[in-house]
Amino acid sequence: MPILENVKISRVIFNELGFSSEKIKEIINEVNNAVIQVEHEAAIKATLTQGIDQVLEFAKKKRLKQAVFTYNTHNNARISLETAGIFHYFEVIVGRDNTKNLKPHPDHLKHICEKIDVKSDQIVVIGDTGRDIEATINIGSRSIALNTKIPNY
């Protein structure tokens, strides 16, 4: 479970324990800032999944619109894409700070569909988490599951 989902749960617990709404907000902001810092450290070290550049180039040649939806902040996602040398392929990045409801909620992908002016049944999502695939099911689109967790031996 991503740390930010745990933060949502902790909000309820903190409230039940009698923490003031100001204190809860302070704690959540502190956690969020720590997460942003960890994301940033990963972003400046981003590397490509083998072969993904060829997929992106193929899609570009076919004039397919390309976008990113991520749990990372928009800025950290941009830094990751720039570090990996693939930022230029994407028309839109929708980070967690760009939408209220994150994947797998349909709003995260709907936001992209609106930005690039396509219908949800016209998109194909390449995802490497269960939430990515679940989001495509929730919006009625297609998906390709990419297993990036298998170690290279």
mmCIF file of C-alpha atoms in Angstrom:
data_model
loop_
_atom_site.group_PDB
_atom_site.id
_atom_site.type_symbol
_atom_site.label_atom_id
_atom_site.label_comp_id
_atom_site.label_asym_id
_atom_site.label_seq_id
_atom_site.Cartn_x
_atom_site.Cartn_y
_atom_site.Cartn_z
ATOM 1 C CA MET A 1 0.000 0.000 0.000
ATOM 2 C CA PRO A 2 1.517 3.357 -1.013
ATOM 3 C CA ILE A 3 2.480 5.601 1.851
ATOM 4 C CA LEU A 4 0.018 8.275 0.765
ATOM 5 C CA GLU A 5 -2.867 5.825 1.153
ATOM 6 C CA ASN A 6 -1.622 5.127 4.669
ATOM 7 C CA VAL A 7 -1.667 8.864 5.307
ATOM 8 C CA LYS A 8 -5.365 8.968 4.421
ATOM 9 C CA ILE A 9 -6.045 6.162 6.884
ATOM 10 C CA SER A 10 -3.932 7.853 9.552
ATOM 11 C CA ARG A 11 -5.994 11.032 9.210
ATOM 12 C CA VAL A 12 -9.002 9.117 10.539
ATOM 13 C CA ILE A 13 -6.962 7.574 13.345
ATOM 14 C CA PHE A 14 -5.440 10.922 14.354
ATOM 15 C CA ASN A 15 -8.925 12.400 14.435
ATOM 16 C CA GLU A 16 -10.188 9.566 16.639
ATOM 17 C CA LEU A 17 -7.219 10.120 18.968
ATOM 18 C CA GLY A 18 -8.270 13.742 19.401
ATOM 19 C CA PHE A 19 -5.599 15.481 17.343
ATOM 20 C CA SER A 20 -6.650 18.958 16.215
ATOM 21 C CA SER A 21 -7.294 19.447 12.518
ATOM 22 C CA GLU A 22 -4.330 21.854 12.453
ATOM 23 C CA LYS A 23 -2.013 19.209 13.956
ATOM 24 C CA ILE A 24 -3.283 16.561 11.523
ATOM 25 C CA LYS A 25 -2.663 18.916 8.607
ATOM 26 C CA GLU A 26 0.839 19.645 9.912
ATOM 27 C CA ILE A 27 1.677 15.925 10.196
ATOM 28 C CA ILE A 28 0.280 15.150 6.748
ATOM 29 C CA ASN A 29 2.204 18.039 5.186
ATOM 30 C CA GLU A 30 5.397 16.805 6.839
ATOM 31 C CA VAL A 31 4.886 13.282 5.463
ATOM 32 C CA ASN A 32 3.981 14.622 2.018
ATOM 33 C CA ASN A 33 7.115 16.787 1.937
ATOM 34 C CA ALA A 34 9.239 13.761 2.902
ATOM 35 C CA VAL A 35 7.626 11.703 0.130
ATOM 36 C CA ILE A 36 8.265 14.488 -2.384
ATOM 37 C CA GLN A 37 11.930 14.525 -1.354
ATOM 38 C CA VAL A 38 12.261 10.742 -1.767
ATOM 39 C CA GLU A 39 10.548 10.983 -5.171
ATOM 40 C CA HIS A 40 12.943 13.752 -6.182
ATOM 41 C CA GLU A 41 15.980 11.684 -5.196
ATOM 42 C CA ALA A 42 14.654 8.819 -7.326
ATOM 43 C CA ALA A 43 13.766 11.191 -10.188
ATOM 44 C CA ILE A 44 17.296 12.490 -10.574
ATOM 45 C CA LYS A 45 18.495 8.873 -10.906
ATOM 46 C CA ALA A 46 15.752 7.673 -13.267
ATOM 47 C CA THR A 47 16.647 5.081 -15.888
ATOM 48 C CA LEU A 48 14.707 3.563 -18.749
ATOM 49 C CA THR A 49 13.021 0.208 -18.710
ATOM 50 C CA GLN A 50 14.668 -1.756 -21.500
ATOM 51 C CA GLY A 51 12.933 -1.202 -24.832
ATOM 52 C CA ILE A 52 10.530 1.507 -23.676
ATOM 53 C CA ASP A 53 12.230 4.143 -25.820
ATOM 54 C CA GLN A 54 11.481 2.032 -28.899
ATOM 55 C CA VAL A 55 7.821 1.772 -27.889
ATOM 56 C CA LEU A 56 7.625 5.542 -27.391
ATOM 57 C CA GLU A 57 9.300 6.214 -30.735
ATOM 58 C CA PHE A 58 6.929 3.787 -32.490
ATOM 59 C CA ALA A 59 3.924 5.559 -30.966
ATOM 60 C CA LYS A 60 5.342 8.948 -31.968
ATOM 61 C CA LYS A 61 5.810 7.813 -35.578
ATOM 62 C CA LYS A 62 2.198 6.602 -35.584
ATOM 63 C CA ARG A 63 1.190 10.056 -34.286
ATOM 64 C CA LEU A 64 -0.334 8.588 -31.147
ATOM 65 C CA LYS A 65 -0.781 10.970 -28.236
ATOM 66 C CA GLN A 66 1.281 10.015 -25.212
ATOM 67 C CA ALA A 67 0.751 10.978 -21.586
ATOM 68 C CA VAL A 68 1.789 9.985 -18.066
ATOM 69 C CA PHE A 69 -0.411 9.479 -15.028
ATOM 70 C CA THR A 70 1.478 8.904 -11.821
ATOM 71 C CA TYR A 71 1.405 8.880 -8.038
ATOM 72 C CA ASN A 72 4.464 11.133 -8.162
ATOM 73 C CA THR A 73 4.098 14.887 -8.228
ATOM 74 C CA HIS A 74 3.958 16.493 -11.652
ATOM 75 C CA ASN A 75 7.365 18.103 -11.127
ATOM 76 C CA ASN A 76 9.083 14.895 -10.001
ATOM 77 C CA ALA A 77 7.534 12.980 -12.902
ATOM 78 C CA ARG A 78 8.847 15.645 -15.291
ATOM 79 C CA ILE A 79 12.315 15.387 -13.736
ATOM 80 C CA SER A 80 12.248 11.573 -14.099
ATOM 81 C CA LEU A 81 11.268 11.811 -17.752
ATOM 82 C CA GLU A 82 13.898 14.455 -18.453
ATOM 83 C CA THR A 83 16.598 12.468 -16.633
ATOM 84 C CA ALA A 84 15.717 9.366 -18.657
ATOM 85 C CA GLY A 85 15.700 11.419 -21.861
ATOM 86 C CA ILE A 86 12.075 10.741 -22.820
ATOM 87 C CA PHE A 87 10.217 13.864 -21.685
ATOM 88 C CA HIS A 88 9.766 15.048 -25.295
ATOM 89 C CA TYR A 89 7.468 12.115 -26.081
ATOM 90 C CA PHE A 90 4.697 13.202 -23.713
ATOM 91 C CA GLU A 91 1.992 15.798 -24.247
ATOM 92 C CA VAL A 92 0.617 15.636 -20.714
ATOM 93 C CA ILE A 93 1.731 14.600 -17.256
ATOM 94 C CA VAL A 94 -0.910 14.199 -14.566
ATOM 95 C CA GLY A 95 0.658 13.779 -11.156
ATOM 96 C CA ARG A 96 -1.045 13.289 -7.832
ATOM 97 C CA ASP A 97 -0.968 17.056 -7.351
ATOM 98 C CA ASN A 98 -2.999 17.585 -10.539
ATOM 99 C CA THR A 99 -6.100 15.607 -9.595
ATOM 100 C CA LYS A 100 -8.152 14.943 -6.477
ATOM 101 C CA ASN A 101 -8.801 11.264 -7.067
ATOM 102 C CA LEU A 102 -5.753 9.160 -7.840
ATOM 103 C CA LYS A 103 -5.527 5.909 -9.732
ATOM 104 C CA PRO A 104 -7.216 3.510 -9.725
ATOM 105 C CA HIS A 105 -10.042 6.081 -9.543
ATOM 106 C CA PRO A 106 -11.244 6.891 -13.073
ATOM 107 C CA ASP A 107 -10.724 10.643 -12.554
ATOM 108 C CA HIS A 108 -6.956 10.319 -12.865
ATOM 109 C CA LEU A 109 -7.204 8.933 -16.407
ATOM 110 C CA LYS A 110 -10.246 11.072 -17.260
ATOM 111 C CA HIS A 111 -8.088 14.105 -16.600
ATOM 112 C CA ILE A 112 -5.643 12.904 -19.262
ATOM 113 C CA CYS A 113 -8.424 12.109 -21.726
ATOM 114 C CA GLU A 114 -9.756 15.644 -21.339
ATOM 115 C CA LYS A 115 -6.300 17.196 -21.752
ATOM 116 C CA ILE A 116 -5.480 15.293 -24.952
ATOM 117 C CA ASP A 117 -9.072 15.319 -26.228
ATOM 118 C CA VAL A 118 -9.724 11.599 -26.550
ATOM 119 C CA LYS A 119 -12.432 9.279 -25.257
ATOM 120 C CA SER A 120 -11.582 6.704 -22.620
ATOM 121 C CA ASP A 121 -12.249 3.803 -24.987
ATOM 122 C CA GLN A 122 -9.631 5.239 -27.375
ATOM 123 C CA ILE A 123 -6.676 4.921 -25.022
ATOM 124 C CA VAL A 124 -4.272 2.135 -24.209
ATOM 125 C CA VAL A 125 -2.429 2.351 -20.905
ATOM 126 C CA ILE A 126 0.958 0.717 -20.448
ATOM 127 C CA GLY A 127 1.191 0.193 -16.723
ATOM 128 C CA ASP A 128 3.549 -1.459 -14.295
ATOM 129 C CA THR A 129 1.282 -1.636 -11.230
ATOM 130 C CA GLY A 130 -2.032 -3.210 -10.424
ATOM 131 C CA ARG A 131 -3.458 0.279 -9.895
ATOM 132 C CA ASP A 132 -2.576 1.207 -13.468
ATOM 133 C CA ILE A 133 -4.447 -1.789 -14.835
ATOM 134 C CA GLU A 134 -7.350 -1.327 -12.415
ATOM 135 C CA ALA A 135 -7.638 2.318 -13.515
ATOM 136 C CA THR A 136 -8.033 1.239 -17.141
ATOM 137 C CA ILE A 137 -10.768 -1.188 -16.169
ATOM 138 C CA ASN A 138 -12.510 1.544 -14.157
ATOM 139 C CA ILE A 139 -12.515 3.931 -17.119
ATOM 140 C CA GLY A 140 -13.311 1.347 -19.808
ATOM 141 C CA SER A 141 -10.039 1.467 -21.693
ATOM 142 C CA ARG A 142 -7.411 -1.103 -22.615
ATOM 143 C CA SER A 143 -4.162 -1.845 -20.883
ATOM 144 C CA ILE A 144 -0.842 -3.543 -21.325
ATOM 145 C CA ALA A 145 0.734 -4.805 -18.128
ATOM 146 C CA LEU A 146 4.474 -4.303 -17.956
ATOM 147 C CA ASN A 147 6.364 -6.316 -15.369
ATOM 148 C CA THR A 148 9.226 -4.105 -14.241
ATOM 149 C CA LYS A 149 9.759 -5.899 -10.945
ATOM 150 C CA ILE A 150 11.558 -8.961 -12.315
ATOM 151 C CA PRO A 151 15.285 -8.729 -11.573
ATOM 152 C CA ASN A 152 17.706 -8.982 -14.489
ATOM 153 C CA TYR A 153 19.960 -12.011 -13.985
#
